[in-house]
CSV table of C-alpha atoms in Angstrom, one decimal:
chain,number,residue,atom,x,y,z
A,1,UNK,CA,79.3,76.7,-75.6
A,2,UNK,CA,76.6,76.0,-78.1
A,3,UNK,CA,77.4,77.0,-81.7
A,4,UNK,CA,75.1,76.9,-84.7
A,5,UNK,CA,76.7,77.9,-88.0
A,6,UNK,CA,74.6,78.2,-91.2
A,7,UNK,CA,76.0,78.1,-94.7
A,8,UNK,CA,74.9,77.6,-98.2
A,9,UNK,CA,73.0,80.9,-98.8
A,10,UNK,CA,73.5,83.0,-101.9
A,11,UNK,CA,71.9,84.4,-105.0
A,12,UNK,CA,69.6,82.0,-107.0
A,13,UNK,CA,67.1,82.6,-109.8
A,14,UNK,CA,63.4,82.1,-109.4
A,15,UNK,CA,62.6,78.4,-109.8
A,16,UNK,CA,66.0,77.4,-108.7
A,17,UNK,CA,67.2,75.3,-105.8
A,18,UNK,CA,69.6,75.8,-102.9
A,19,UNK,CA,70.6,73.6,-100.0
A,20,UNK,CA,71.3,75.2,-96.6
A,21,UNK,CA,73.4,73.6,-93.9
A,22,UNK,CA,73.7,74.2,-90.2
A,23,UNK,CA,76.7,72.8,-88.3
A,24,UNK,CA,76.0,72.3,-84.6
A,25,UNK,CA,78.5,72.0,-81.7
A,26,UNK,CA,78.6,72.3,-78.0
A,27,UNK,CA,75.6,70.1,-77.3
A,28,UNK,CA,74.4,66.6,-78.0
A,29,UNK,CA,72.9,67.3,-81.4
A,30,UNK,CA,71.5,63.8,-81.9
A,31,UNK,CA,69.1,64.1,-78.9
A,32,UNK,CA,67.7,67.5,-79.8
A,33,UNK,CA,65.0,68.6,-82.2
A,34,UNK,CA,65.8,71.5,-84.6
A,35,UNK,CA,64.0,74.3,-86.5
A,36,UNK,CA,64.5,76.6,-89.4
A,37,UNK,CA,63.2,80.2,-89.0
A,38,UNK,CA,63.5,82.9,-91.7
A,39,UNK,CA,63.3,86.7,-91.9
A,40,UNK,CA,62.7,88.5,-95.1
A,41,UNK,CA,64.4,91.9,-95.4
A,42,UNK,CA,62.6,94.5,-93.2
A,43,UNK,CA,60.0,91.9,-92.2
A,44,UNK,CA,59.2,89.8,-89.1
A,45,UNK,CA,60.2,86.3,-88.1
A,46,UNK,CA,58.7,83.3,-89.7
A,47,UNK,CA,59.0,79.7,-88.4
A,48,UNK,CA,59.2,77.4,-91.4
A,49,UNK,CA,60.2,73.9,-90.3
A,50,UNK,CA,60.9,71.5,-87.5
A,51,UNK,CA,62.5,68.1,-87.3
A,52,UNK,CA,62.7,65.8,-84.3
A,53,UNK,CA,65.9,64.2,-83.1
A,54,UNK,CA,65.2,60.9,-84.8
A,55,UNK,CA,63.6,62.5,-87.9
A,56,UNK,CA,60.4,60.7,-87.0
A,57,UNK,CA,58.4,64.0,-86.8
A,58,UNK,CA,58.7,66.8,-89.3
A,59,UNK,CA,56.5,69.9,-89.8
A,60,UNK,CA,56.5,72.7,-92.3
A,61,UNK,CA,54.8,76.0,-92.6
A,62,UNK,CA,52.2,76.2,-95.3
A,63,UNK,CA,54.3,78.7,-97.2
A,64,UNK,CA,57.1,76.2,-97.9
A,65,UNK,CA,55.2,72.8,-97.8
A,66,UNK,CA,55.9,70.8,-100.9
A,67,UNK,CA,59.0,72.9,-101.9
A,68,UNK,CA,61.3,72.7,-98.9
A,69,UNK,CA,62.7,69.6,-97.2
A,70,UNK,CA,64.3,69.5,-93.8
A,71,UNK,CA,66.7,66.8,-92.9
A,72,UNK,CA,69.6,66.0,-90.6
A,73,UNK,CA,72.7,63.9,-90.3
A,74,UNK,CA,73.2,63.1,-86.6
A,75,UNK,CA,76.6,61.5,-87.3
A,76,UNK,CA,77.8,64.9,-88.7
A,77,UNK,CA,76.0,67.1,-86.2
A,78,UNK,CA,74.3,68.8,-89.1
A,79,UNK,CA,70.9,70.1,-90.1
A,80,UNK,CA,69.9,70.8,-93.7
A,81,UNK,CA,67.2,72.6,-95.7
A,82,UNK,CA,66.7,71.7,-99.3
A,83,UNK,CA,64.9,74.5,-101.0
A,84,UNK,CA,63.3,73.9,-104.4
A,85,UNK,CA,61.1,76.0,-106.7
A,86,UNK,CA,62.4,79.1,-105.1
A,87,UNK,CA,60.3,82.3,-105.3
A,88,UNK,CA,61.1,86.0,-104.9
A,89,UNK,CA,59.3,85.9,-101.5
A,90,UNK,CA,61.7,83.2,-100.2
A,91,UNK,CA,64.4,85.8,-100.1
A,92,UNK,CA,65.4,86.0,-96.4
A,93,UNK,CA,67.9,85.4,-93.8
A,94,UNK,CA,67.6,81.7,-92.7
A,95,UNK,CA,68.3,80.8,-89.1
A,96,UNK,CA,68.7,77.3,-87.6
A,97,UNK,CA,67.4,77.2,-84.1
A,98,UNK,CA,67.8,74.5,-81.5
A,99,UNK,CA,64.6,73.1,-80.0
A,100,UNK,CA,63.1,73.8,-77.6
A,101,UNK,CA,63.0,77.5,-78.5
A,102,UNK,CA,63.4,78.1,-74.7
A,103,UNK,CA,67.1,77.2,-75.2
A,104,UNK,CA,67.6,80.5,-76.9
A,105,UNK,CA,70.2,79.0,-79.3
A,106,UNK,CA,70.1,80.5,-82.8
A,107,UNK,CA,72.7,80.6,-85.5
A,108,UNK,CA,73.9,83.8,-87.1
A,109,UNK,CA,71.8,83.1,-90.2
A,110,UNK,CA,72.6,82.8,-93.9
A,111,UNK,CA,71.2,85.1,-96.6
A,112,UNK,CA,69.2,83.7,-99.5
A,113,UNK,CA,68.4,86.1,-102.3
A,114,UNK,CA,66.0,84.9,-105.1
A,115,UNK,CA,66.2,87.2,-108.0
A,116,UNK,CA,66.7,87.1,-111.8
B,1,UNK,CA,46.8,76.7,-86.8
B,2,UNK,CA,47.4,79.1,-83.9
B,3,UNK,CA,47.6,82.8,-84.8
B,4,UNK,CA,49.5,85.3,-82.7
B,5,UNK,CA,48.3,88.9,-82.7
B,6,UNK,CA,50.8,91.4,-81.3
B,7,UNK,CA,50.0,95.1,-80.6
B,8,UNK,CA,50.9,97.8,-81.0
B,9,UNK,CA,53.0,97.4,-84.2
B,10,UNK,CA,55.2,100.3,-83.0
B,11,UNK,CA,55.5,102.7,-80.1
B,12,UNK,CA,57.5,105.7,-79.1
B,13,UNK,CA,58.1,106.5,-75.4
B,14,UNK,CA,60.4,108.6,-73.3
B,15,UNK,CA,63.3,107.2,-71.3
B,16,UNK,CA,62.0,106.1,-67.9
B,17,UNK,CA,58.5,105.4,-69.2
B,18,UNK,CA,56.6,102.2,-68.6
B,19,UNK,CA,56.0,100.3,-71.9
B,20,UNK,CA,53.5,97.5,-72.4
B,21,UNK,CA,53.3,95.2,-75.4
B,22,UNK,CA,50.5,92.7,-75.8
B,23,UNK,CA,50.2,89.3,-77.6
B,24,UNK,CA,47.0,87.4,-78.1
B,25,UNK,CA,46.8,83.8,-79.2
B,26,UNK,CA,43.9,82.5,-81.2
B,27,UNK,CA,43.6,79.5,-78.9
B,28,UNK,CA,44.7,78.4,-75.5
B,29,UNK,CA,48.5,78.0,-75.4
B,30,UNK,CA,48.8,77.7,-71.6
B,31,UNK,CA,52.1,79.4,-70.8
B,32,UNK,CA,54.0,78.2,-73.9
B,33,UNK,CA,55.0,81.7,-74.9
B,34,UNK,CA,58.4,83.4,-75.5
B,35,UNK,CA,59.4,87.0,-76.0
B,36,UNK,CA,62.4,88.0,-78.1
B,37,UNK,CA,64.3,91.2,-78.7
B,38,UNK,CA,65.9,91.9,-82.0
B,39,UNK,CA,68.2,94.9,-82.8
B,40,UNK,CA,68.9,95.8,-86.4
B,41,UNK,CA,71.2,93.4,-88.1
B,42,UNK,CA,71.3,91.1,-85.0
B,43,UNK,CA,70.0,87.6,-84.2
B,44,UNK,CA,66.8,87.5,-82.1
B,45,UNK,CA,67.6,87.3,-78.4
B,46,UNK,CA,65.4,85.2,-76.1
B,47,UNK,CA,64.1,87.4,-73.2
B,48,UNK,CA,61.3,85.5,-71.6
B,49,UNK,CA,59.9,81.9,-71.8
B,50,UNK,CA,57.1,80.2,-70.1
B,51,UNK,CA,55.3,83.5,-70.4
B,52,UNK,CA,57.0,84.9,-67.3
B,53,UNK,CA,60.5,83.3,-66.8
B,54,UNK,CA,63.3,85.7,-67.4
B,55,UNK,CA,66.2,84.3,-69.4
B,56,UNK,CA,69.5,84.6,-67.5
B,57,UNK,CA,71.1,88.0,-67.9
B,58,UNK,CA,68.0,89.8,-69.0
B,59,UNK,CA,67.4,93.0,-67.0
B,60,UNK,CA,64.8,92.8,-64.3
B,61,UNK,CA,63.0,95.9,-65.7
B,62,UNK,CA,61.6,93.5,-68.3
B,63,UNK,CA,58.9,91.2,-67.3
B,64,UNK,CA,56.2,88.9,-68.8
B,65,UNK,CA,52.8,87.9,-67.7
B,66,UNK,CA,49.7,86.1,-68.8
B,67,UNK,CA,48.5,82.6,-69.6
B,68,UNK,CA,45.9,81.0,-71.9
B,69,UNK,CA,45.4,83.5,-74.7
B,70,UNK,CA,46.5,86.9,-73.4
B,71,UNK,CA,50.1,87.8,-72.7
B,72,UNK,CA,52.0,91.0,-71.9
B,73,UNK,CA,55.6,92.1,-72.0
B,74,UNK,CA,56.4,95.1,-69.8
B,75,UNK,CA,59.4,97.3,-69.6
B,76,UNK,CA,59.1,99.2,-66.3
B,77,UNK,CA,61.6,102.0,-67.1
B,78,UNK,CA,62.5,102.3,-70.8
B,79,UNK,CA,66.2,102.7,-71.4
B,80,UNK,CA,68.0,103.7,-74.7
B,81,UNK,CA,69.4,100.2,-75.0
B,82,UNK,CA,65.8,98.8,-75.2
B,83,UNK,CA,65.3,100.3,-78.6
B,84,UNK,CA,64.6,97.2,-80.7
B,85,UNK,CA,61.8,95.1,-82.2
B,86,UNK,CA,60.1,92.7,-79.9
B,87,UNK,CA,58.4,89.5,-80.9
B,88,UNK,CA,56.2,87.0,-79.1
B,89,UNK,CA,56.1,83.3,-80.2
B,90,UNK,CA,54.2,80.3,-79.2
B,91,UNK,CA,56.1,77.0,-79.0
B,92,UNK,CA,53.0,75.0,-77.9
B,93,UNK,CA,52.7,73.2,-81.2
B,94,UNK,CA,53.6,73.5,-84.9
B,95,UNK,CA,53.4,75.9,-86.6
B,96,UNK,CA,55.5,77.7,-83.9
B,97,UNK,CA,54.1,81.1,-84.9
B,98,UNK,CA,55.6,84.5,-84.2
B,99,UNK,CA,53.7,87.7,-83.6
B,100,UNK,CA,54.1,90.5,-86.2
B,101,UNK,CA,56.6,92.4,-84.0
B,102,UNK,CA,56.5,95.7,-82.1
B,103,UNK,CA,59.1,98.3,-82.9
B,104,UNK,CA,60.1,100.3,-79.8
B,105,UNK,CA,61.6,103.7,-80.2
B,106,UNK,CA,62.7,106.6,-77.9
B,107,UNK,CA,60.7,109.8,-78.1
């Protein structure tokens, strides 16, 4: 069974940094691309980043480009999101999602709150 | 970038009613469209992919149609357990944009 478990969320001040992790199991992580999707409180879903299995291809949403960095460690079956220069509007639940999206595999999410 | 426009933003219907949600892409995405259901406090659940392929375990009263730029999610007989917010998403290319969501309630 596929499991995706996010961690690393919490309360951070505006301008601060946070690193999210996603531990994957139940599938061959090293051969699959991955995504991060977020959802602000009471708002819709927003895709924010994609990384290919080899890390050769990486994409970001304009809203996070230049501030967030996606990475992965295939030896540890783990996905990461380094978030810098955090803003109030980055407050959200962050989900890691296996690619393709047609797999339907999402983690439970980790909550990030940006507030002073 | 591809924009996804979903309508309506909310709807209220009676149990047993037929419900239709539409999603329009700003450019041709072929059939690279998924529909999700999200209940409060829960993770989005994949319902349909490839515009019309029902994910395993999804009730047959839900169906998807369309290709190119215009897509539809239909619930043929609304049930209380269908109360949720529904999202379309294109996975054709990055950014893998979601629609704004449609909140479905029981009248």
